[in-house]
PDB file of C-alpha atoms in Angstrom:
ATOM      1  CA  UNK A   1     -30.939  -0.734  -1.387  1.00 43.00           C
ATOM      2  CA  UNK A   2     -29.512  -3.964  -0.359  1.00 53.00           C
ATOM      3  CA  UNK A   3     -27.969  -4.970  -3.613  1.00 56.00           C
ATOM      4  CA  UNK A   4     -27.077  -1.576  -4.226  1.00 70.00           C
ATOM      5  CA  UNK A   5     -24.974  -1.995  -1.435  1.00 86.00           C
ATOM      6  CA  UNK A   6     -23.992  -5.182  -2.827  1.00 89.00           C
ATOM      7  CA  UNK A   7     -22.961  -4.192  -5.867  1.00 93.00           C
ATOM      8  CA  UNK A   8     -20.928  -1.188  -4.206  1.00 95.00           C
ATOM      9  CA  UNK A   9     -18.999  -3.764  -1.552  1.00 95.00           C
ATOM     10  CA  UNK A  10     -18.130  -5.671  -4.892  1.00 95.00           C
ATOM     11  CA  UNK A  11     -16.756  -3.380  -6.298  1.00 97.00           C
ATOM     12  CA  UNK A  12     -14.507  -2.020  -3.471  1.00 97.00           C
ATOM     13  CA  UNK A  13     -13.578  -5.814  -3.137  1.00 97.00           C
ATOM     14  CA  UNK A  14     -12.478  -5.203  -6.978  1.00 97.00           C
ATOM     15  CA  UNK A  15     -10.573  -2.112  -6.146  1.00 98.00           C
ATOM     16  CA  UNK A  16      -8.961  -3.751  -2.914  1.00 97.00           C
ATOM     17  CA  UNK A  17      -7.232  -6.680  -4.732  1.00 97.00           C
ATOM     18  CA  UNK A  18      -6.177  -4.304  -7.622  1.00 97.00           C
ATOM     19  CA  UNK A  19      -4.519  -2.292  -4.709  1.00 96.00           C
ATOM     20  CA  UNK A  20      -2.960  -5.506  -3.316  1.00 96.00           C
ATOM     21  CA  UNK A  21      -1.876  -7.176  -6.445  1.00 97.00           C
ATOM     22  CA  UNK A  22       0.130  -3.928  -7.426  1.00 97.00           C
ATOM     23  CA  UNK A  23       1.526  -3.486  -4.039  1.00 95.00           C
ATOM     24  CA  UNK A  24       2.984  -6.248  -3.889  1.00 95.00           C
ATOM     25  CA  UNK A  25       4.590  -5.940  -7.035  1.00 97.00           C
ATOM     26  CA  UNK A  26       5.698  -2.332  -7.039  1.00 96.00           C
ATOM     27  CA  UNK A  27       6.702  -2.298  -3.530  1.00 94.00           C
ATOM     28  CA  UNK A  28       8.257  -6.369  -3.092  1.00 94.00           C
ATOM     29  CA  UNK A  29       8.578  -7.924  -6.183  1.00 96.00           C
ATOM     30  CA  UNK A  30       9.698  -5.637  -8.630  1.00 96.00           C
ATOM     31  CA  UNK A  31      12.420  -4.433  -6.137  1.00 95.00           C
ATOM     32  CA  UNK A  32      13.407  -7.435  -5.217  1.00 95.00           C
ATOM     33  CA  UNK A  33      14.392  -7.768  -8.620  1.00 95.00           C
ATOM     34  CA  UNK A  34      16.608  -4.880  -8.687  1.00 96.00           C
ATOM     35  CA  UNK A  35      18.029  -3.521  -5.320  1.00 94.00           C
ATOM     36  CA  UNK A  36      21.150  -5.113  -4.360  1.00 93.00           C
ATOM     37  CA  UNK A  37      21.343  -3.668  -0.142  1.00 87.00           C
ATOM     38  CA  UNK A  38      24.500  -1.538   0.561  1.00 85.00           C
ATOM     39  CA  UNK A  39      26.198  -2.419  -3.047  1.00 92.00           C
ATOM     40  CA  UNK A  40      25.378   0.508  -5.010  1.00 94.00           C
ATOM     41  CA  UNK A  41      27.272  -1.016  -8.213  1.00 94.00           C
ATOM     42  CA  UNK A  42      25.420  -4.009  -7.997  1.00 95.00           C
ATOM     43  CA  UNK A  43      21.782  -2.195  -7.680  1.00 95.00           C
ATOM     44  CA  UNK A  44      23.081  -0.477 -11.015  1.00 95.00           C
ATOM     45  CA  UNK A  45      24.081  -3.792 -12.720  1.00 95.00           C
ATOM     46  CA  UNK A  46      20.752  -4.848 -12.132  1.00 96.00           C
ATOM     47  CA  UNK A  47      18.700  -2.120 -12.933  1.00 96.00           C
ATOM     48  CA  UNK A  48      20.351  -1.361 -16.380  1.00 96.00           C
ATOM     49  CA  UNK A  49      20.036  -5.362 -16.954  1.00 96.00           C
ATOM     50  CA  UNK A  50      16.052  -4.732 -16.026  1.00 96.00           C
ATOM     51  CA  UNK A  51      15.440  -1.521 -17.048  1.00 96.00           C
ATOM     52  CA  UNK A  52      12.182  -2.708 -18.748  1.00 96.00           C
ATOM     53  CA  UNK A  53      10.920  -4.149 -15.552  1.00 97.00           C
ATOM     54  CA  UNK A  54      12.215  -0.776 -13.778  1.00 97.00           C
ATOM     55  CA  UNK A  55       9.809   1.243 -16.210  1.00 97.00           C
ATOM     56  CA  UNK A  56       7.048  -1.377 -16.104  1.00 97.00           C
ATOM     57  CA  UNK A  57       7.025  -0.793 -12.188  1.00 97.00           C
ATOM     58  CA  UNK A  58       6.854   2.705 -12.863  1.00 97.00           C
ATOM     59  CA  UNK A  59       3.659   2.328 -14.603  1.00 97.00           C
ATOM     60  CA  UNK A  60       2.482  -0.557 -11.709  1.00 97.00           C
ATOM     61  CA  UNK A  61       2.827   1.867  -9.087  1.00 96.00           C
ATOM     62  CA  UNK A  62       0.505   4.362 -10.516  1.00 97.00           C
ATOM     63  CA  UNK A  63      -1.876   1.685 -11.308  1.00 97.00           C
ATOM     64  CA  UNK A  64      -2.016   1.071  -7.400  1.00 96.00           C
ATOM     65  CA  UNK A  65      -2.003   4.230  -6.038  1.00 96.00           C
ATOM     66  CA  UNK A  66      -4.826   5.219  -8.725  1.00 96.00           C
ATOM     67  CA  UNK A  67      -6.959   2.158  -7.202  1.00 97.00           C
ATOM     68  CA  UNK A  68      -5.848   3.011  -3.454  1.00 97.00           C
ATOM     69  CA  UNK A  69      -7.959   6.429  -4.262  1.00 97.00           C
ATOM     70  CA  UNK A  70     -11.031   4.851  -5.739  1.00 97.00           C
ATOM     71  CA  UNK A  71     -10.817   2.205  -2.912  1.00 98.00           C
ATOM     72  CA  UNK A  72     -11.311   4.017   0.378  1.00 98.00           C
ATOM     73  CA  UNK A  73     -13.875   6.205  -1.637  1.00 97.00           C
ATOM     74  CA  UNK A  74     -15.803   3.610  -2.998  1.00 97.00           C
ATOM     75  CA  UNK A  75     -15.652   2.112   0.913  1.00 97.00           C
ATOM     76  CA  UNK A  76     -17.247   5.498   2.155  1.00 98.00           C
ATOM     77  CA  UNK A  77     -19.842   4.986  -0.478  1.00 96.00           C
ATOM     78  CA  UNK A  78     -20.741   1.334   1.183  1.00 96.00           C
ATOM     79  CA  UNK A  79     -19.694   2.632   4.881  1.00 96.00           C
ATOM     80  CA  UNK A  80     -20.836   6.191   5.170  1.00 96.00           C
ATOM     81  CA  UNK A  81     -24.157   5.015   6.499  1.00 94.00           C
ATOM     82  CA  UNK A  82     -23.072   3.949   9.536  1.00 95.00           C
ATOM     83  CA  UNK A  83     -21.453   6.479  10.877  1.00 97.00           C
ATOM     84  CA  UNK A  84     -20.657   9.500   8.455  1.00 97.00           C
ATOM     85  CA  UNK A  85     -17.615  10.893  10.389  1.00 97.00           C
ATOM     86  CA  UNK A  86     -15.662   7.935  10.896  1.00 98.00           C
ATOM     87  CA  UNK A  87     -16.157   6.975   7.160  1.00 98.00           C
ATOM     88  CA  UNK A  88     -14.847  10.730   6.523  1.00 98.00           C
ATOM     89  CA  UNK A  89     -12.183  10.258   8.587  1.00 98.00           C
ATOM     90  CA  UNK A  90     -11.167   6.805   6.839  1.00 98.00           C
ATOM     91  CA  UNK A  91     -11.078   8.312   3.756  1.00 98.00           C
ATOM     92  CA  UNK A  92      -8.720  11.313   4.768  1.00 97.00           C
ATOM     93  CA  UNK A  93      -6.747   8.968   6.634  1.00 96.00           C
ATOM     94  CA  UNK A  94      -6.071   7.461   3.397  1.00 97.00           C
ATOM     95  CA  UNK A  95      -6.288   9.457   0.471  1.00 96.00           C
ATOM     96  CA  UNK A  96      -3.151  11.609   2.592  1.00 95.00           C
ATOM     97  CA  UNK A  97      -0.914   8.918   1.568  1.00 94.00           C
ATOM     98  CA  UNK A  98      -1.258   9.175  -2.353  1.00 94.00           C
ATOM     99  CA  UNK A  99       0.554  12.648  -2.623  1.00 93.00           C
ATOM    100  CA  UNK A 100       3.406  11.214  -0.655  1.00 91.00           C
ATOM    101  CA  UNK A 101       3.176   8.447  -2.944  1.00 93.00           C
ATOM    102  CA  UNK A 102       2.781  10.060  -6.090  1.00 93.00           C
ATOM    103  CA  UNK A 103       6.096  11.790  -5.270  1.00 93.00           C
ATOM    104  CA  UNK A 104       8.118   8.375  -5.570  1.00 92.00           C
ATOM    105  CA  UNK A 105       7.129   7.758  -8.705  1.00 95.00           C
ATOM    106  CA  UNK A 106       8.598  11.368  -9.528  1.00 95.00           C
ATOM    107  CA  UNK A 107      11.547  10.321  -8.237  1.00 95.00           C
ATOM    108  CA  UNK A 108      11.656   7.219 -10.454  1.00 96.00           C
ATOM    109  CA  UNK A 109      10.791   9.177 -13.561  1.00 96.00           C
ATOM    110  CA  UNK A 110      13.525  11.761 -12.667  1.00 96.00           C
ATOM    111  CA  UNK A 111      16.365   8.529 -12.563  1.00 96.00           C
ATOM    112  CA  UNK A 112      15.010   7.586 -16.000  1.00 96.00           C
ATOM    113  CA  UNK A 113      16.436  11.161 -17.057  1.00 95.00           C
ATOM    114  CA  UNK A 114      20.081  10.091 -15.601  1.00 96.00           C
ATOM    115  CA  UNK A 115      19.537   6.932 -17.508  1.00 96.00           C
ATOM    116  CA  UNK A 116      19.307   8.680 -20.786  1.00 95.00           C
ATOM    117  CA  UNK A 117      22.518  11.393 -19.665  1.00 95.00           C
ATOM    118  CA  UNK A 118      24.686   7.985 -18.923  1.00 93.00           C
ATOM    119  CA  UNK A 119      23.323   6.477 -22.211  1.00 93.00           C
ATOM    120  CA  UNK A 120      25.106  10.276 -24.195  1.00 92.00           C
ATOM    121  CA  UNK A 121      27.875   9.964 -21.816  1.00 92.00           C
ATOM    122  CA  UNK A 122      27.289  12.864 -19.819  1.00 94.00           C
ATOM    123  CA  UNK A 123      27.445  11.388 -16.249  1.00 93.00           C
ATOM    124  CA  UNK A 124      29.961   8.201 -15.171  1.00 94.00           C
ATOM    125  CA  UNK A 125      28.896   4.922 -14.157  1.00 95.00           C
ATOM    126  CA  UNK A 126      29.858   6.084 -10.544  1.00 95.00           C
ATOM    127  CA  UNK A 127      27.263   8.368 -10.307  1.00 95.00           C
ATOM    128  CA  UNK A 128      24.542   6.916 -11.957  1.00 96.00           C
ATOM    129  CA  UNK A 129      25.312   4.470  -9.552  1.00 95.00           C
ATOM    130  CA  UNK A 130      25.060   6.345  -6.428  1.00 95.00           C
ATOM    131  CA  UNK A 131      22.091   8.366  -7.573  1.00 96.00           C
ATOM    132  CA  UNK A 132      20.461   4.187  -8.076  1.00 95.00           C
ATOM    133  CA  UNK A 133      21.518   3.598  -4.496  1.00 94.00           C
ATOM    134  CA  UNK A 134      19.968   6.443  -3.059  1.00 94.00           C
ATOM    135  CA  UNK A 135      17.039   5.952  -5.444  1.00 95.00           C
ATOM    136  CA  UNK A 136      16.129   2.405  -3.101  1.00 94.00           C
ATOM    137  CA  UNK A 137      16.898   3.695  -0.290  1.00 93.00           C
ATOM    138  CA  UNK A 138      14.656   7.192  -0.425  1.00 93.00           C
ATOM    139  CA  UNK A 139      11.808   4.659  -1.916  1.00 93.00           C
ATOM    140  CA  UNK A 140      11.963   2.308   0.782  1.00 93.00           C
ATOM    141  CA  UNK A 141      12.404   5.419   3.338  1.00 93.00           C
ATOM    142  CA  UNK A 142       9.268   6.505   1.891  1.00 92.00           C
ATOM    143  CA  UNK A 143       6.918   2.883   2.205  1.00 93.00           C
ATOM    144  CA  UNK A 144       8.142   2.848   5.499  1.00 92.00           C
ATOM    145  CA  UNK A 145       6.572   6.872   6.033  1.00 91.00           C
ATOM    146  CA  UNK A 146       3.522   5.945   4.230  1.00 92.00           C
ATOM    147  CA  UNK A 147       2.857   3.022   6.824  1.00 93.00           C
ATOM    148  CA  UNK A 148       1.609   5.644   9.111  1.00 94.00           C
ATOM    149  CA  UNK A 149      -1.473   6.803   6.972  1.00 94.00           C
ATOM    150  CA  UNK A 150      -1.670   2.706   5.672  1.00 95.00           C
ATOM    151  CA  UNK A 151      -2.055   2.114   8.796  1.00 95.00           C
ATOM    152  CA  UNK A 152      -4.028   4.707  10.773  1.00 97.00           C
ATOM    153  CA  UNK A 153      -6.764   4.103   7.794  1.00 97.00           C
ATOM    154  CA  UNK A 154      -7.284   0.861   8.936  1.00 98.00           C
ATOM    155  CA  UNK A 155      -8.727   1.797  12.422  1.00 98.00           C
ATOM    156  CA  UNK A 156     -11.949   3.396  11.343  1.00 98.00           C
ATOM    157  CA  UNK A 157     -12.054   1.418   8.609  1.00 98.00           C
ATOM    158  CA  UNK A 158     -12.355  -1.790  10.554  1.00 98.00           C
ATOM    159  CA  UNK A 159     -14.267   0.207  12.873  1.00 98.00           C
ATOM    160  CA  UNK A 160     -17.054   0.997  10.638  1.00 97.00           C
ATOM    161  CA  UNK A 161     -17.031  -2.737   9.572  1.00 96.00           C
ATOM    162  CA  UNK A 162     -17.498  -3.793  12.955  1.00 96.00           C
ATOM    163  CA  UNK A 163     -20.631  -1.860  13.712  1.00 95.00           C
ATOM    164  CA  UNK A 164     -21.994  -2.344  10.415  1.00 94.00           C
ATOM    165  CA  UNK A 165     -23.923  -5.496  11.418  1.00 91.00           C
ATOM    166  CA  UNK A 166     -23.447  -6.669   7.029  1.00 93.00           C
ATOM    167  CA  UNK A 167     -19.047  -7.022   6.991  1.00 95.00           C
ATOM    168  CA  UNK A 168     -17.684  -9.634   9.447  1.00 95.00           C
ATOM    169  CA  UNK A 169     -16.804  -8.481  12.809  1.00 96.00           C
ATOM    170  CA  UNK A 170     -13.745 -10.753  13.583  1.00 96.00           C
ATOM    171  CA  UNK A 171     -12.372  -8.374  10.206  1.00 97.00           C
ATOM    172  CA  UNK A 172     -13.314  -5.261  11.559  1.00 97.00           C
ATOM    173  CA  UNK A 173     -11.159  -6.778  14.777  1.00 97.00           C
ATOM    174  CA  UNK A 174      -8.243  -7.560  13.031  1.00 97.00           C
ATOM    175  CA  UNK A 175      -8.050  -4.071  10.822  1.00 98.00           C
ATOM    176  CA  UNK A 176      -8.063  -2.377  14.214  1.00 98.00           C
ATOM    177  CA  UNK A 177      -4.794  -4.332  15.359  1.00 97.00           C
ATOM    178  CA  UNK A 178      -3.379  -4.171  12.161  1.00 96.00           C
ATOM    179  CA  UNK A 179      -3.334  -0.118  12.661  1.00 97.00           C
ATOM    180  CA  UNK A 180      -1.959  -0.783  16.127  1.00 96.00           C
ATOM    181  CA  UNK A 181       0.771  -3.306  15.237  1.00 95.00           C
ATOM    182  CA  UNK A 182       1.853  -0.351  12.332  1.00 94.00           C
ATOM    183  CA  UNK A 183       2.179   2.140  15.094  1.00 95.00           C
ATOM    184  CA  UNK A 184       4.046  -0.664  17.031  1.00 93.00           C
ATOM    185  CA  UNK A 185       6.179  -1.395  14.190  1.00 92.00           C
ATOM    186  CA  UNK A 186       6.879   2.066  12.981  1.00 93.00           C
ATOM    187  CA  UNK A 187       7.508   3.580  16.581  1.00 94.00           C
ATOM    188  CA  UNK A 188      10.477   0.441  17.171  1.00 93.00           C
ATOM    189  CA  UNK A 189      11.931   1.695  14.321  1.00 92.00           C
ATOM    190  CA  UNK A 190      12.401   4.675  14.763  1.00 93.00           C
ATOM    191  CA  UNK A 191      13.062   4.835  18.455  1.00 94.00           C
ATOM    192  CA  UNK A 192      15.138   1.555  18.715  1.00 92.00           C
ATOM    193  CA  UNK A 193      18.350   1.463  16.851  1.00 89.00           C
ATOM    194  CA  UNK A 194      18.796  -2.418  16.579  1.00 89.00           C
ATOM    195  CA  UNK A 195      15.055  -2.782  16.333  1.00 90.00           C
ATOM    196  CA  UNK A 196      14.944  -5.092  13.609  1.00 86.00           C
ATOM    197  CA  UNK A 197      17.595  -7.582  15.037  1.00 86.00           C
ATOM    198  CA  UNK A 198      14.909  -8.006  17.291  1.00 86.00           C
ATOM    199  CA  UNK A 199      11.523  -7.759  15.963  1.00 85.00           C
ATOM    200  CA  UNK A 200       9.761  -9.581  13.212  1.00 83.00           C
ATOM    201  CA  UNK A 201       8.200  -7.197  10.888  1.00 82.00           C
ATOM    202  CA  UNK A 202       6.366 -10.396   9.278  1.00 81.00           C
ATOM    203  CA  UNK A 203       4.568 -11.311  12.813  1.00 87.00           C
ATOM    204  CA  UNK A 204       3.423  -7.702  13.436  1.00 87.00           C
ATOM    205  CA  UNK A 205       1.792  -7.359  10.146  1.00 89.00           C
ATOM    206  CA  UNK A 206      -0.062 -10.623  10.765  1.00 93.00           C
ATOM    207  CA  UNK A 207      -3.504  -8.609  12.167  1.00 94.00           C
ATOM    208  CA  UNK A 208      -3.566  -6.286   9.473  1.00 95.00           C
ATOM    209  CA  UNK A 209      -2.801  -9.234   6.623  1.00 94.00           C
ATOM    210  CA  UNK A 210      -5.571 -10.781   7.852  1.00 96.00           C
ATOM    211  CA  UNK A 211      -7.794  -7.867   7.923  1.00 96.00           C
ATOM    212  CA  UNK A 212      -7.475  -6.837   4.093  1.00 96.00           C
ATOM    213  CA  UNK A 213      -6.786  -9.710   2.182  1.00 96.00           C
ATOM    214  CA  UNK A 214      -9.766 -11.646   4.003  1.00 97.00           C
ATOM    215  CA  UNK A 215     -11.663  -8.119   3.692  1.00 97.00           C
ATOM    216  CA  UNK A 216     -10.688  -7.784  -0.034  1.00 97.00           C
ATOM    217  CA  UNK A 217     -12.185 -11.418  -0.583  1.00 96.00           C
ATOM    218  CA  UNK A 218     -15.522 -10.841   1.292  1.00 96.00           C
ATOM    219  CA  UNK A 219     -16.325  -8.188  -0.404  1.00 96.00           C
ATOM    220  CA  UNK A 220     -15.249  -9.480  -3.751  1.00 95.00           C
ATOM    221  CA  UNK A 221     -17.391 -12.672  -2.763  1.00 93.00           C
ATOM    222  CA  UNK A 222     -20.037 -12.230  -0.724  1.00 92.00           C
ATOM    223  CA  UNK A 223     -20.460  -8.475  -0.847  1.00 89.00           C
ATOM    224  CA  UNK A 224     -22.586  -7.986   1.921  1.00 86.00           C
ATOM    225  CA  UNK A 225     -24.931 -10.140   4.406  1.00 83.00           C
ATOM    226  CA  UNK A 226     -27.367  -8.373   6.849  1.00 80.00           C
ATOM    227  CA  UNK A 227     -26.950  -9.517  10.922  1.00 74.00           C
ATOM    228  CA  UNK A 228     -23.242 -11.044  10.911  1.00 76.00           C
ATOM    229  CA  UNK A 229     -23.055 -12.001  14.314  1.00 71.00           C
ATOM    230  CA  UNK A 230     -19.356 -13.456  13.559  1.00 79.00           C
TER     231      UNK A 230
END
């Protein structure tokens, strides 16, 4: 059983830092790349001068939110054991999040359609423009929705590592802050108007950082050790 359980941590570990590595390219890199904030002419200048990146992160972000499903289920496989509810509860926690998700990338494959009208001439540069604009703007609108089921996933998930006496428990600590920090973070925003003139969204996400990469690498490592008193 124990390297069954072995085998199954390594293998979320595998899933996790699929999950991370296509994150961070879908949702910071690969935008970085394009979006241009509040020039709408100069998001467009990009995009067309990128397009092949543009359509590679199309295919990135289903890569990652195809391994954020097997993740969390692959965790309930390794998790469910110690407490059956709370690893059904992390799962639905997360797995809400890919429909939402899945519906950016819709968006994204309806802009390649305006693409090919501008290419016959049948919409103006104008346009296309403003449609690219509000393209960034409704994805990033939409990470920063989807922070509330990345985030709320992390409580019983670090939860269930901290009772599970085989994942670290200083992990299992900082998942649980990471959730609270995203409530933090996502309640400022939304309630403060000036918010981020004020707050450092790199400092809040600190705990949860912490949590999943050094998560991602423990299980991808070590996979799991019985009586972890750390």
């Amino acid at each position: 059983m124990m390297k069954n359980d072995k085998n199954t941590a390594r293998w979320a570990g595998f899933f996790y830092l699929l999950n991370v590595i296509f994150s961070v390219l879908y949702m910071e890199y690969i935008p970085s790349q394009i979006m241009v904030s509040g020039d709408a002419e100069g998001t467009l200048t990009k995009l067309l001068s990128n397009e092949t990146l543009f359509r590679i992160g199309i295919l990135v972000g289903i890569a990652g939110h195809l391994s954020f499903i097997l993740l969390p289920l692959t965790l309930y496989k390794l998790l469910n054991q110690v407490n059956k509810r709370i690893a059904i509860l992390m799962v639905a926690l997360a797995l809400i999040s890919v429909p939402v998700s899945f519906s950016f990338i819709l968006d994204q494959i309806n802009f390649l359609d305006l693409l090919k009208d501008y290419d016959l001439g049948l919409i103006t540069r104008d346009n296309l423009a403003t449609s690219a604009r509000s393209l960034y703007r409704s994805l990033m609108n939409g990470f920063f929705l989807n922070q509330v089921y990345w985030g709320l996933w992390l409580f019983p998930f670090g939860l269930l590592a901290f009772k599970s006496g085989f994942l670290p428990r200083f992990l299992g600590i900082s998942l649980m802050l990471g959730c609270i920090t995203y409530m933090v973070d996502i309640g400022g925003a939304i309630l403060i108007k000036d918010y981020y003139d004020h707050v450092s969204t790199d400092l809040l996400i600190i705990p949860a950082a912490i949590g999943e990469i050094g998560m991602c690498l423990w299980l991808l490592i070590f996979g799991t050790k019985q009586n972890i008193r750390f």
